[in-house]
mmCIF file of C-alpha atoms in Angstrom:
data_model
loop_
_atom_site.group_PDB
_atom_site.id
_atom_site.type_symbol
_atom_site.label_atom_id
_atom_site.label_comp_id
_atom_site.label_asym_id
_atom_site.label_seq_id
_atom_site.Cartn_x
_atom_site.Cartn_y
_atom_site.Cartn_z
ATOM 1 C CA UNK K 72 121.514 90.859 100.534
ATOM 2 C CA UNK K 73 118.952 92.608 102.563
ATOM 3 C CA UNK K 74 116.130 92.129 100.488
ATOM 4 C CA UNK K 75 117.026 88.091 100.587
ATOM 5 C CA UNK K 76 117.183 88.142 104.803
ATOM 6 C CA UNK K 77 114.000 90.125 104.315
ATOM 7 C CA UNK K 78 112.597 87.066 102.494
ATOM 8 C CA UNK K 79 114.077 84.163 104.831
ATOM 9 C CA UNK K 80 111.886 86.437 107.539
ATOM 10 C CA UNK K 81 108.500 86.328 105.866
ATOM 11 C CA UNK K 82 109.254 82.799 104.929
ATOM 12 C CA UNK K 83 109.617 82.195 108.881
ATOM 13 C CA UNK K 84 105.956 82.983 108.936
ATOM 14 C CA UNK K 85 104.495 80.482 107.143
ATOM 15 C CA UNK K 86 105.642 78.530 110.431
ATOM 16 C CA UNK K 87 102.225 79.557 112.123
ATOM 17 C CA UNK K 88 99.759 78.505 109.521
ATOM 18 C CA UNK K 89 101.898 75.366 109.268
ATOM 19 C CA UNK K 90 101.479 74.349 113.548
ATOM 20 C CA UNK K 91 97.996 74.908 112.745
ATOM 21 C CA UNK K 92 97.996 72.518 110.178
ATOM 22 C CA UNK K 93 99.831 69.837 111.999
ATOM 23 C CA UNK K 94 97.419 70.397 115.033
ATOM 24 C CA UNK K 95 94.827 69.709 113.038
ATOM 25 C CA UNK K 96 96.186 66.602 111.915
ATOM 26 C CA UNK K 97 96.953 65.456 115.430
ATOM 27 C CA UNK K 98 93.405 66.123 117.053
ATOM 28 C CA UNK K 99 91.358 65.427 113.785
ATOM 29 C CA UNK K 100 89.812 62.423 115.385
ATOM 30 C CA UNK K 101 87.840 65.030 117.330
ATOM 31 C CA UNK K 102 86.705 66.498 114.019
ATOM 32 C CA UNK K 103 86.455 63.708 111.611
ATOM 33 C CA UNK K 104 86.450 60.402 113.455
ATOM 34 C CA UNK K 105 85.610 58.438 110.389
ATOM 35 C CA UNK K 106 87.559 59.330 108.130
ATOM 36 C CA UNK K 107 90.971 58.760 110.603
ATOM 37 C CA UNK K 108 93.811 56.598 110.565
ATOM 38 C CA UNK K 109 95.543 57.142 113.821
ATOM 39 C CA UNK K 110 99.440 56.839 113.262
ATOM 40 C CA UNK K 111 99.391 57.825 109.663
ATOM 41 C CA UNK K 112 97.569 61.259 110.574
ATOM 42 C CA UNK K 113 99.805 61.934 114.160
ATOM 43 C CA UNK K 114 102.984 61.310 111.951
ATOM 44 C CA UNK K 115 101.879 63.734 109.365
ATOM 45 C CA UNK K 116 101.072 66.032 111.699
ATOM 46 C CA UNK K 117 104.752 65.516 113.616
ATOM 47 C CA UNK K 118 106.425 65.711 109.931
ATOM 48 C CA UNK K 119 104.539 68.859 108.689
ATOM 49 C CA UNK K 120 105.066 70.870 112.767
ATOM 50 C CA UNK K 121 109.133 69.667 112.535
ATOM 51 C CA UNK K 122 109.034 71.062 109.282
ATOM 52 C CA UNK K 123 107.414 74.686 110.839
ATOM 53 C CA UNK K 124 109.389 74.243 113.695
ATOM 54 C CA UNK K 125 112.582 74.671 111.280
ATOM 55 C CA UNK K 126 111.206 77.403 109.509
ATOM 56 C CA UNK K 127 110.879 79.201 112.368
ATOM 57 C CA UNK K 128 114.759 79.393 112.792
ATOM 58 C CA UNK K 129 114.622 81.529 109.261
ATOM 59 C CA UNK K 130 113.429 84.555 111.847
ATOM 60 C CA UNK K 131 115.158 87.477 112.068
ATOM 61 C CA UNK K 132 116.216 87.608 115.733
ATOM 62 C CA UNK K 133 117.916 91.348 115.765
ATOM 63 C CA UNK K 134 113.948 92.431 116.935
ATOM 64 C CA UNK K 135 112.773 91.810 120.448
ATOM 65 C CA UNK K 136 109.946 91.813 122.332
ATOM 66 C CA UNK K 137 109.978 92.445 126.165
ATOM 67 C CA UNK K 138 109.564 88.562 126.820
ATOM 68 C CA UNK K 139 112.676 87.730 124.982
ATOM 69 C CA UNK K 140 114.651 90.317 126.654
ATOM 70 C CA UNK K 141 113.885 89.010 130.051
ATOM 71 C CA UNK K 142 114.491 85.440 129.289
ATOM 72 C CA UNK K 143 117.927 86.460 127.932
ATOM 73 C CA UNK K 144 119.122 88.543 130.288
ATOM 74 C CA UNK K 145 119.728 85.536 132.518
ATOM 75 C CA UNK K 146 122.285 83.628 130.693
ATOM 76 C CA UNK K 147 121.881 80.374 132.994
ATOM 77 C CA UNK K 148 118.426 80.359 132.843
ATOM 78 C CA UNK K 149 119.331 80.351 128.642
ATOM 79 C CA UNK K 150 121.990 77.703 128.895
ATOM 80 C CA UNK K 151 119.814 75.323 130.982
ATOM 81 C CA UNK K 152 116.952 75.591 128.560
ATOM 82 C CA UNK K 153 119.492 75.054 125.929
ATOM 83 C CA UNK K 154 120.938 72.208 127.223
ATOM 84 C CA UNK K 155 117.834 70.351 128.409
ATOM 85 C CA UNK K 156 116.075 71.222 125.295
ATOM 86 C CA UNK K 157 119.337 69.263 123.368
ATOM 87 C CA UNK K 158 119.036 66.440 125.618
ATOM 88 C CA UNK K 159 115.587 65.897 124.734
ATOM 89 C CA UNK K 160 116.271 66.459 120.993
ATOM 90 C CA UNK K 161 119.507 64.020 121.062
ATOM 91 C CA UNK K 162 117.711 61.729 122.958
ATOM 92 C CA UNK K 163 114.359 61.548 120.735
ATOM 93 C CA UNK K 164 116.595 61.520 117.438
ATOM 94 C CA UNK K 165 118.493 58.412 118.836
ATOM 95 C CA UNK K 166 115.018 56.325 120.192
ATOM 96 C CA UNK K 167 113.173 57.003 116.684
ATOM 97 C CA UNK K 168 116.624 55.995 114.878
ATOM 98 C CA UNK K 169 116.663 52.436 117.162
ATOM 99 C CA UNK K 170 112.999 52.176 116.454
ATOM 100 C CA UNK K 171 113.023 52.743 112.817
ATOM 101 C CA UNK K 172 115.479 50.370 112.681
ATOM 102 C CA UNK K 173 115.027 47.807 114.897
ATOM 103 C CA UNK K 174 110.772 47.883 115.306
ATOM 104 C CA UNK K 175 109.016 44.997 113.153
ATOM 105 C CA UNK K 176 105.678 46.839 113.133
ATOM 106 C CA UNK K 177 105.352 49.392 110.337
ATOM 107 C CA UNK K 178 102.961 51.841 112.518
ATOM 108 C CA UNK K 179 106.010 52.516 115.362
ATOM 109 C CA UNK K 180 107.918 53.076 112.109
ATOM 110 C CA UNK K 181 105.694 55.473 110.938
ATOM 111 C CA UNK K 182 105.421 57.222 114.017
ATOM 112 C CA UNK K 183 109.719 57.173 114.667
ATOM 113 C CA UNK K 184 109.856 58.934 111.113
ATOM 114 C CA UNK K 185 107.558 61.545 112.926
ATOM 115 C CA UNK K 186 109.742 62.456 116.114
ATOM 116 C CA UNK K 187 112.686 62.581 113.832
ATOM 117 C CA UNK K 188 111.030 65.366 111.540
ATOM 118 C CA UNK K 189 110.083 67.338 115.237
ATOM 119 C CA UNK K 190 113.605 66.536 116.099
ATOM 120 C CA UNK K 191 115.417 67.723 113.081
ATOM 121 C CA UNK K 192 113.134 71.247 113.580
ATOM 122 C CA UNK K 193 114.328 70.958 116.446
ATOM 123 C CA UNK K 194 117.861 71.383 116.209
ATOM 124 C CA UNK K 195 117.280 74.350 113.718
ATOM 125 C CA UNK K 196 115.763 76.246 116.199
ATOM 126 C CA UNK K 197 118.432 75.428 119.030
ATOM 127 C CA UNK K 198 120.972 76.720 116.609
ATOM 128 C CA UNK K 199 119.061 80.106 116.394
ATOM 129 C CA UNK K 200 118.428 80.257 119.478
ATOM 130 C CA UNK K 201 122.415 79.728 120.859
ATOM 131 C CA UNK K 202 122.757 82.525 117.756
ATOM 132 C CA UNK K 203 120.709 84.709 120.336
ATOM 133 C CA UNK K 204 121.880 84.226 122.984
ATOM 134 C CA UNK K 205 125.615 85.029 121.580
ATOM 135 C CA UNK K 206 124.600 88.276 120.044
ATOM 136 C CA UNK K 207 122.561 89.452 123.310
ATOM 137 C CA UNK K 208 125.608 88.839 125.115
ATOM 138 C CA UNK K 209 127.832 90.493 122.658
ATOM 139 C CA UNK K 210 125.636 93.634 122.908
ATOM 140 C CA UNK K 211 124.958 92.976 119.210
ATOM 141 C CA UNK K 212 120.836 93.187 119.934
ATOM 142 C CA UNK K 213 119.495 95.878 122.153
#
């Protein structure tokens, strides 16, 4: 069993090269301005960072640095975050579900399927990060 979490926390690496890769696709009109279609390239980009943003939950979150251990020794500071960050993710998920549904124009299609993927990443890592926040409190992590 150990080796396998051991696994799921190299895997949660590949989320770096991964936000590099969607960054690229976001700003690559600044690199390659010919060769760029606008909503097709910012959508892939959007799909391919949700997708790193939900590997990242894979992390192992027993090991702390000092940052973490400030931010989480203030447990309202932690459930604010939390709670705003959900709003934002709820509230994204529902506008790109109306839009794929409702919008006539493929690109704002394209572009919903996008926020959902960031969404959906999103969630993952809201559900680690409530995880945390338990175990900190629970004197589980020192």
């Amino acid at each position: 069993m150990q080796n396998t979490l051991k696994l799921f926390h190299y895997l949660s690496f590949a989320t770096y090269p991964l936000l590099l890769l969607g960054l690229f696709f976001v700003y690559r009109p600044f690199f390659m301005p010919e060769s760029y279609d606008d909503i097709k390239d910012v959508t892939m980009g959007m799909v391919i960072m949700g997708f790193a943003v939900g590997l990242s939950s894979l992390k192992d979150h027993t090991k702390l640095n000092k940052f973490s251990r400030g931010y989480l020794s203030k447990p309202k500071f932690m459930r604010g975050f939390i709670l705003i960050l959900g709003l934002i993710l709820i509230t994204g998920s529902i506008f790109s579900i109306y839009v794929i549904y409702t919008s006539e124009k493929p690109p704002l299609r394209e572009a919903s399927i996008g926020i959902m993927s960031l969404c959906l990443g999103g969630f993952g890592l809201i559900k680690t990060m409530i995880q945390l926040v338990k175990d900190f409190e629970a004197g589980l992590i020192k």
